[in-house]
């Protein structure tokens, strides 16, 4: 075998090994979040010994050897830093935070810690093991793993429900900041805005706070809005988006349509079309746009999100620009433009005329 061929074979073998154990990174990350390692380092001002980290862990006798090995991988992945003060080992190495580990802080305004805990929870990992069965038999991965869909599990398991709600809340904060920063002009011309599937209204509250001239209508299922807190400038309306949507100058849909198949999305879009003015109305869709040949910062993540839809929804999917265009056309929106925002999502601004 030629040297070039041997090297190519070796590199391809390494790639398969790396992908095979890709889960190790997420498990180490989950461990760091569960032990609040980033928070402990942050509380010490950033330069922290392993002994100090261990003393901050909620345990009478943490295993330093295991901790050392977990930290070694996370340092290699640039989640944390390490500085060795002396070559003779007389002083302990000092661990610090990176820009990445700051997203693991539990009490930070912008944190992905709850999402890391949710996505690596055994109940949410289990459906991924059912992908081959879904290909062979069809059906819903989550249902195959648990005998019910994710919403049913959340309704009967308070701990899982809290885990899910905390994860959704943290990602909403992260995405909301990107929306407000990258879409300022898009809101300035609106007198009213309906957030369809808005949950307890967190996104709409931030939009109205930044644009107080807007009358906000938070729309979701009756039992959802029943627990929504009161906010100035925002009214809560209960209903079913498959039946009708409240009238407004514009409708916003954040991470809603990717949960549903094409037929259901068209129903939702047509109801949105009926709720806005024909001449001046628009629907603001905040979703992933898959780019098969894309090399942007979040382009690869979109394909992972698409598999996430297989694992956790009953027909949801991420879509390419062409797939969005076809869906919008059938839903009553022949024109659209795409607005890039600093987030793992984009804004599709669609118009009925």
Short mmCIF file of C-alpha atoms in Angstrom, two decimals:
data_model
loop_
_atom_site.label_atom_id
_atom_site.label_comp_id
_atom_site.label_asym_id
_atom_site.label_seq_id
_atom_site.Cartn_x
_atom_site.Cartn_y
_atom_site.Cartn_z
CA UNK A 1 0.00 0.00 0.00
CA UNK A 2 1.32 3.44 -0.95
CA UNK A 3 2.13 5.92 1.82
CA UNK A 4 -0.58 8.32 0.62
CA UNK A 5 -3.23 5.57 0.67
CA UNK A 6 -2.09 4.35 4.08
CA UNK A 7 -2.34 7.86 5.52
CA UNK A 8 -5.82 8.35 4.03
CA UNK A 9 -6.92 5.03 5.53
CA UNK A 10 -5.55 6.02 8.92
CA UNK A 11 -7.24 9.44 8.83
CA UNK A 12 -10.58 7.92 7.86
CA UNK A 13 -10.26 5.41 10.71
CA UNK A 14 -9.57 8.25 13.16
CA UNK A 15 -12.67 10.09 11.94
CA UNK A 16 -14.89 7.06 12.57
CA UNK A 17 -13.42 6.59 16.06
CA UNK A 18 -14.03 10.27 16.83
CA UNK A 19 -17.64 10.16 15.63
CA UNK A 20 -18.21 6.88 17.48
CA UNK A 21 -17.37 8.53 20.77
CA UNK A 22 -18.86 11.93 20.02
CA UNK A 23 -21.20 11.45 22.98
CA UNK A 24 -18.22 11.66 25.36
CA UNK A 25 -17.98 15.42 24.85
CA UNK A 26 -21.65 15.98 25.72
CA UNK A 27 -21.44 13.70 28.77
CA UNK A 28 -18.37 15.55 30.07
CA UNK A 29 -20.17 18.85 29.46
CA UNK A 30 -23.23 17.58 31.34
CA UNK A 31 -21.01 16.49 34.22
CA UNK A 32 -19.47 19.97 34.44
CA UNK A 33 -22.93 21.57 34.53
CA UNK A 34 -24.26 19.13 37.15
CA UNK A 35 -21.24 19.78 39.40
CA UNK A 36 -21.41 23.55 38.70
CA UNK A 37 -17.70 23.59 37.88
CA UNK A 38 -17.94 26.83 35.87
CA UNK A 39 -19.78 28.49 38.76
CA UNK A 40 -17.13 27.36 41.24
CA UNK A 41 -14.30 28.73 39.09
CA UNK A 42 -16.25 31.97 38.58
CA UNK A 43 -16.77 32.36 42.35
CA UNK A 44 -12.98 32.17 42.85
CA UNK A 45 -12.37 34.93 40.36
CA UNK A 46 -11.24 32.69 37.52
CA UNK A 47 -7.99 31.09 38.71
CA UNK A 48 -8.92 28.00 40.69
CA UNK A 49 -7.03 24.90 41.82
CA UNK A 50 -8.46 21.43 41.48
CA UNK A 51 -8.69 21.22 45.28
CA UNK A 52 -10.78 24.40 45.35
CA UNK A 53 -13.06 23.05 42.63
CA UNK A 54 -13.46 19.80 44.58
CA UNK A 55 -14.25 21.66 47.81
CA UNK A 56 -17.04 23.53 46.01
CA UNK A 57 -18.74 20.35 44.80
CA UNK A 58 -21.76 19.26 46.82
CA UNK A 59 -20.18 16.07 48.16
CA UNK A 60 -18.34 15.16 51.40
CA UNK A 61 -15.63 13.25 49.50
CA UNK A 62 -15.40 14.02 45.75
CA UNK A 63 -13.04 11.79 43.76
CA UNK A 64 -10.16 14.04 42.65
CA UNK A 65 -8.86 11.46 40.18
CA UNK A 66 -12.14 11.35 38.24
CA UNK A 67 -12.44 15.13 38.38
CA UNK A 68 -8.90 15.52 36.99
CA UNK A 69 -9.69 13.31 34.01
CA UNK A 70 -13.00 15.04 33.21
CA UNK A 71 -11.27 18.44 33.37
CA UNK A 72 -8.45 17.21 31.17
CA UNK A 73 -10.85 16.49 28.30
CA UNK A 74 -12.78 19.73 28.79
CA UNK A 75 -9.52 21.69 28.72
CA UNK A 76 -8.59 19.94 25.50
CA UNK A 77 -12.00 20.90 24.09
CA UNK A 78 -11.28 24.51 25.15
CA UNK A 79 -14.26 24.62 27.51
CA UNK A 80 -11.85 25.47 30.35
CA UNK A 81 -8.24 26.64 30.50
CA UNK A 82 -5.40 25.33 32.63
CA UNK A 83 -2.17 27.04 33.67
CA UNK A 84 0.69 25.11 35.24
CA UNK A 85 2.58 27.60 37.49
CA UNK A 86 5.74 25.51 37.87
CA UNK A 87 7.47 22.74 35.98
CA UNK A 88 8.39 20.80 39.11
CA UNK A 89 4.76 20.32 40.15
CA UNK A 90 5.22 22.08 43.48
CA UNK A 91 2.22 24.29 42.81
CA UNK A 92 -1.22 23.12 41.69
CA UNK A 93 -2.44 23.88 38.16
CA UNK A 94 -4.92 26.75 37.95
CA UNK A 95 -8.13 26.34 35.97
CA UNK A 96 -9.99 29.20 34.36
CA UNK A 97 -13.05 30.01 32.26
CA UNK A 98 -13.18 30.46 28.49
CA UNK A 99 -15.83 32.25 26.46
CA UNK A 100 -17.47 28.83 26.04
CA UNK A 101 -17.56 27.92 29.73
CA UNK A 102 -19.30 31.21 30.54
CA UNK A 103 -22.38 29.70 28.85
CA UNK A 104 -22.36 26.99 31.57
CA UNK A 105 -22.93 29.42 34.45
CA UNK A 106 -26.26 28.66 36.11
CA UNK A 107 -27.07 32.16 37.32
CA UNK A 108 -25.95 34.06 34.22
CA UNK A 109 -28.58 36.02 32.27
CA UNK A 110 -27.49 34.13 29.16
CA UNK A 111 -26.84 30.48 29.98
CA UNK A 112 -27.21 27.18 28.12
CA UNK A 113 -26.81 25.09 31.28
CA UNK A 114 -30.52 24.08 31.51
CA UNK A 115 -30.51 23.06 27.83
CA UNK A 116 -27.40 20.91 28.33
CA UNK A 117 -29.09 19.12 31.24
CA UNK A 118 -32.28 18.54 29.27
CA UNK A 119 -30.76 17.33 26.00
CA UNK A 120 -28.52 14.87 27.84
CA UNK A 121 -31.24 13.57 30.16
CA UNK A 122 -31.76 9.80 29.72
CA UNK A 123 -35.40 10.32 28.70
CA UNK A 124 -34.38 12.58 25.83
CA UNK A 125 -31.37 10.54 24.75
CA UNK A 126 -33.42 7.31 24.55
CA UNK A 127 -35.36 8.24 21.35
CA UNK A 128 -32.07 8.69 19.45
CA UNK A 129 -31.56 4.94 19.86
CA UNK A 130 -34.78 4.36 17.93
CA UNK A 131 -33.73 5.98 14.63
CA UNK A 132 -33.12 2.70 12.82
CA UNK A 133 -36.55 1.43 13.96
CA UNK A 134 -38.15 4.63 12.65
CA UNK A 135 -36.52 4.09 9.25
CA UNK A 136 -37.66 0.46 9.14
CA UNK A 137 -41.16 0.91 10.56
CA UNK A 138 -41.98 4.62 10.43
CA UNK A 139 -43.55 6.14 13.52
CA UNK A 140 -42.39 8.50 16.24
CA UNK A 141 -39.03 7.95 17.95
CA UNK A 142 -40.08 9.41 21.30
CA UNK A 143 -43.20 7.24 21.34
CA UNK A 144 -41.17 4.13 20.55
CA UNK A 145 -38.86 4.91 23.47
CA UNK A 146 -41.47 5.92 26.05
CA UNK A 147 -44.91 4.84 24.85
CA UNK A 148 -46.06 8.46 24.66
CA UNK A 149 -45.16 11.76 23.05
CA UNK A 150 -42.96 14.31 24.80
CA UNK A 151 -45.90 16.55 25.83
CA UNK A 152 -47.61 13.62 27.58
CA UNK A 153 -44.44 12.76 29.50
CA UNK A 154 -44.10 16.38 30.60
CA UNK A 155 -47.73 16.50 31.74
CA UNK A 156 -47.38 13.48 34.05
CA UNK A 157 -43.80 14.02 35.29
CA UNK A 158 -43.36 17.34 37.18
CA UNK A 159 -39.56 17.00 37.37
CA UNK A 160 -39.25 16.41 33.64
CA UNK A 161 -41.71 19.23 32.97
CA UNK A 162 -39.54 21.64 34.99
CA UNK A 163 -36.41 20.42 33.19
CA UNK A 164 -38.13 21.03 29.84
CA UNK A 165 -39.51 24.47 30.78
CA UNK A 166 -36.15 25.64 32.18
CA UNK A 167 -34.40 24.57 28.97
CA UNK A 168 -36.95 26.37 26.77
CA UNK A 169 -36.69 29.50 28.90
CA UNK A 170 -32.89 29.68 28.67
CA UNK A 171 -32.81 29.20 24.89
CA UNK A 172 -35.57 31.77 24.49
CA UNK A 173 -33.41 34.37 26.26
CA UNK A 174 -30.46 33.61 24.02
CA UNK A 175 -32.50 33.78 20.80
CA UNK A 176 -34.50 36.84 21.92
CA UNK A 177 -31.32 38.88 22.25
CA UNK A 178 -30.39 38.00 18.67
CA UNK A 179 -33.88 38.92 17.43
CA UNK A 180 -33.95 42.31 19.15
CA UNK A 181 -30.46 43.15 17.92
CA UNK A 182 -30.85 41.98 14.32
CA UNK A 183 -34.45 42.92 13.58
CA UNK A 184 -34.94 46.39 15.08
CA UNK A 185 -36.41 47.93 11.92
CA UNK A 186 -38.78 45.03 11.42
CA UNK A 187 -40.72 45.91 14.58
CA UNK A 188 -40.65 49.72 14.27
CA UNK A 189 -43.52 49.88 11.76
CA UNK A 190 -45.95 47.67 13.71
CA UNK A 191 -48.91 48.82 15.81
CA UNK A 192 -49.80 45.32 16.99
CA UNK A 193 -48.07 41.94 17.05
CA UNK A 194 -49.46 38.49 17.84
CA UNK A 195 -47.02 35.85 19.08
CA UNK A 196 -48.55 32.52 18.04
CA UNK A 197 -47.40 29.71 20.31
CA UNK A 198 -45.85 32.34 22.56
CA UNK A 199 -46.01 30.29 25.76
CA UNK A 200 -46.12 32.55 28.78
CA UNK A 201 -45.11 35.57 26.69
CA UNK A 202 -41.38 35.94 27.39
CA UNK A 203 -40.43 36.85 23.80
CA UNK A 204 -43.30 39.29 23.33
CA UNK A 205 -42.60 41.02 26.65
CA UNK A 206 -39.05 41.77 25.52
CA UNK A 207 -40.21 43.00 22.11
CA UNK A 208 -42.81 45.34 23.66
CA UNK A 209 -40.28 46.54 26.23
CA UNK A 210 -37.93 47.51 23.40
CA UNK A 211 -40.78 48.87 21.23
CA UNK A 212 -43.43 50.19 23.66
CA UNK A 213 -45.64 51.50 20.83
CA UNK A 214 -46.55 47.87 19.96
CA UNK A 215 -49.71 46.27 21.33
CA UNK A 216 -48.67 42.70 22.11
CA UNK A 217 -51.01 39.70 21.90
CA UNK A 218 -49.61 36.51 23.38
CA UNK A 219 -51.50 33.53 21.94
CA UNK A 220 -51.25 29.92 23.10
CA UNK A 221 -53.40 27.09 24.43
CA UNK A 222 -55.76 28.15 27.24
CA UNK A 223 -53.98 26.15 29.95
CA UNK A 224 -50.65 27.72 28.92
CA UNK A 225 -51.73 31.37 28.98
CA UNK A 226 -53.69 30.75 32.21
CA UNK A 227 -50.36 30.69 34.07
CA UNK A 228 -48.78 33.59 32.14
CA UNK A 229 -47.72 36.57 34.29
CA UNK A 230 -49.22 40.01 33.68
CA UNK A 231 -47.09 42.44 31.67
CA UNK A 232 -47.82 45.98 30.60
CA UNK A 233 -48.57 46.20 26.89
CA UNK A 234 -49.20 42.46 26.50
CA UNK A 235 -52.56 40.69 26.58
CA UNK A 236 -52.87 36.91 26.80
CA UNK A 237 -55.34 35.09 24.56
CA UNK A 238 -56.11 31.38 24.72
CA UNK A 239 -57.00 29.35 21.67
CA UNK A 240 -55.87 26.84 19.06
CA UNK A 241 -53.63 27.98 16.19
CA UNK A 242 -55.09 25.22 14.01
CA UNK A 243 -58.49 26.89 14.27
CA UNK A 244 -57.82 30.64 14.27
CA UNK A 245 -55.22 33.29 15.17
CA UNK A 246 -55.87 36.74 16.75
CA UNK A 247 -55.93 39.70 14.37
CA UNK A 248 -52.82 41.91 14.35
CA UNK A 249 -50.58 43.91 12.02
CA UNK A 250 -48.16 41.00 12.06
CA UNK A 251 -47.79 37.51 13.48
CA UNK A 252 -44.56 36.10 14.88
CA UNK A 253 -43.80 32.36 15.03
CA UNK A 254 -40.61 31.44 16.89
CA UNK A 255 -39.52 27.81 16.70
CA UNK A 256 -43.12 26.72 16.08
CA UNK A 257 -43.32 25.45 12.50
CA UNK A 258 -40.33 23.12 12.83
CA UNK A 259 -42.40 21.06 15.29
CA UNK A 260 -44.99 20.18 12.64
CA UNK A 261 -45.28 18.40 9.30
CA UNK A 262 -45.97 20.32 6.08
CA UNK A 263 -49.74 19.81 6.17
CA UNK A 264 -50.02 21.18 9.71
CA UNK A 265 -47.69 24.09 8.90
CA UNK A 266 -49.88 25.09 5.96
CA UNK A 267 -52.94 25.15 8.24
CA UNK A 268 -51.13 27.39 10.71
CA UNK A 269 -49.84 29.70 7.98
CA UNK A 270 -53.30 30.08 6.40
CA UNK A 271 -54.75 31.05 9.76
CA UNK A 272 -51.96 33.60 10.16
CA UNK A 273 -52.73 34.87 6.65
CA UNK A 274 -56.37 35.43 7.64
CA UNK A 275 -55.35 37.34 10.77
CA UNK A 276 -53.23 40.08 9.16
CA UNK A 277 -53.99 42.94 6.70
CA UNK A 278 -53.61 41.89 3.07
CA UNK A 279 -51.78 45.02 1.96
CA UNK A 280 -49.45 45.69 4.90
CA UNK A 281 -49.41 42.54 7.02
CA UNK A 282 -46.57 40.08 7.44
CA UNK A 283 -45.66 36.92 9.28
CA UNK A 284 -42.28 36.82 11.04
CA UNK A 285 -40.97 33.25 11.11
CA UNK A 286 -37.93 32.53 13.27
CA UNK A 287 -36.49 29.16 12.30
CA UNK A 288 -33.50 27.30 10.93
CA UNK A 289 -32.77 27.40 7.23
CA UNK A 290 -30.79 24.33 6.26
CA UNK A 291 -27.86 24.97 3.92
CA UNK A 292 -26.48 21.65 2.61
CA UNK A 293 -23.32 23.34 1.34
CA UNK A 294 -23.20 26.09 3.96
CA UNK A 295 -20.05 26.91 5.90
CA UNK A 296 -21.50 29.54 8.25
CA UNK A 297 -21.06 29.51 12.01
CA UNK A 298 -24.34 27.69 12.75
CA UNK A 299 -24.92 25.87 9.44
CA UNK A 300 -23.73 22.49 10.73
CA UNK A 301 -25.89 22.84 13.83
CA UNK A 302 -29.02 23.00 11.67
CA UNK A 303 -28.59 19.39 10.57
CA UNK A 304 -28.23 18.29 14.19
CA UNK A 305 -31.41 20.20 15.03
CA UNK A 306 -33.12 18.32 12.20
CA UNK A 307 -32.26 14.98 13.82
CA UNK A 308 -33.44 16.47 17.12
CA UNK A 309 -36.84 16.92 15.46
CA UNK A 310 -36.90 13.20 14.63
CA UNK A 311 -36.00 12.34 18.22
CA UNK A 312 -38.40 14.64 20.03
CA UNK A 313 -41.35 15.59 17.80
CA UNK A 314 -44.11 13.81 15.92
CA UNK A 315 -43.36 14.95 12.38
CA UNK A 316 -41.31 18.10 12.84
CA UNK A 317 -38.31 18.95 10.67
CA UNK A 318 -35.86 21.68 9.75
CA UNK A 319 -36.18 22.94 6.17
CA UNK A 320 -34.07 24.30 3.33
CA UNK A 321 -34.85 27.66 1.73
CA UNK A 322 -36.58 25.92 -1.18
CA UNK A 323 -38.73 23.88 1.21
CA UNK A 324 -39.68 27.06 3.08
CA UNK A 325 -40.60 28.78 -0.19
CA UNK A 326 -42.95 25.93 -1.17
CA UNK A 327 -44.51 25.88 2.29
CA UNK A 328 -45.05 29.65 2.33
CA UNK A 329 -46.58 29.63 -1.14
CA UNK A 330 -49.12 26.97 -0.12
CA UNK A 331 -49.80 28.84 3.11
CA UNK A 332 -50.70 32.07 1.29
CA UNK A 333 -47.39 33.93 1.32
CA UNK A 334 -46.00 34.31 -2.22
CA UNK A 335 -43.25 36.78 -1.20
CA UNK A 336 -40.60 36.65 1.48
CA UNK A 337 -37.17 37.88 2.47
CA UNK A 338 -34.58 36.40 4.82
CA UNK A 339 -33.01 38.46 7.59
CA UNK A 340 -29.82 37.18 9.21
CA UNK A 341 -29.56 37.62 12.98
CA UNK A 342 -26.78 36.78 15.49
CA UNK A 343 -28.34 33.46 16.56
CA UNK A 344 -28.53 29.84 15.35
CA UNK A 345 -31.74 30.84 13.54
CA UNK A 346 -32.82 33.25 10.81
CA UNK A 347 -35.89 35.43 10.31
CA UNK A 348 -38.14 34.73 7.33
CA UNK A 349 -40.32 37.77 6.75
CA UNK A 350 -43.27 36.65 4.58
CA UNK A 351 -45.98 38.76 2.93
CA UNK A 352 -49.46 37.89 1.64
CA UNK A 353 -49.02 40.12 -1.46
#
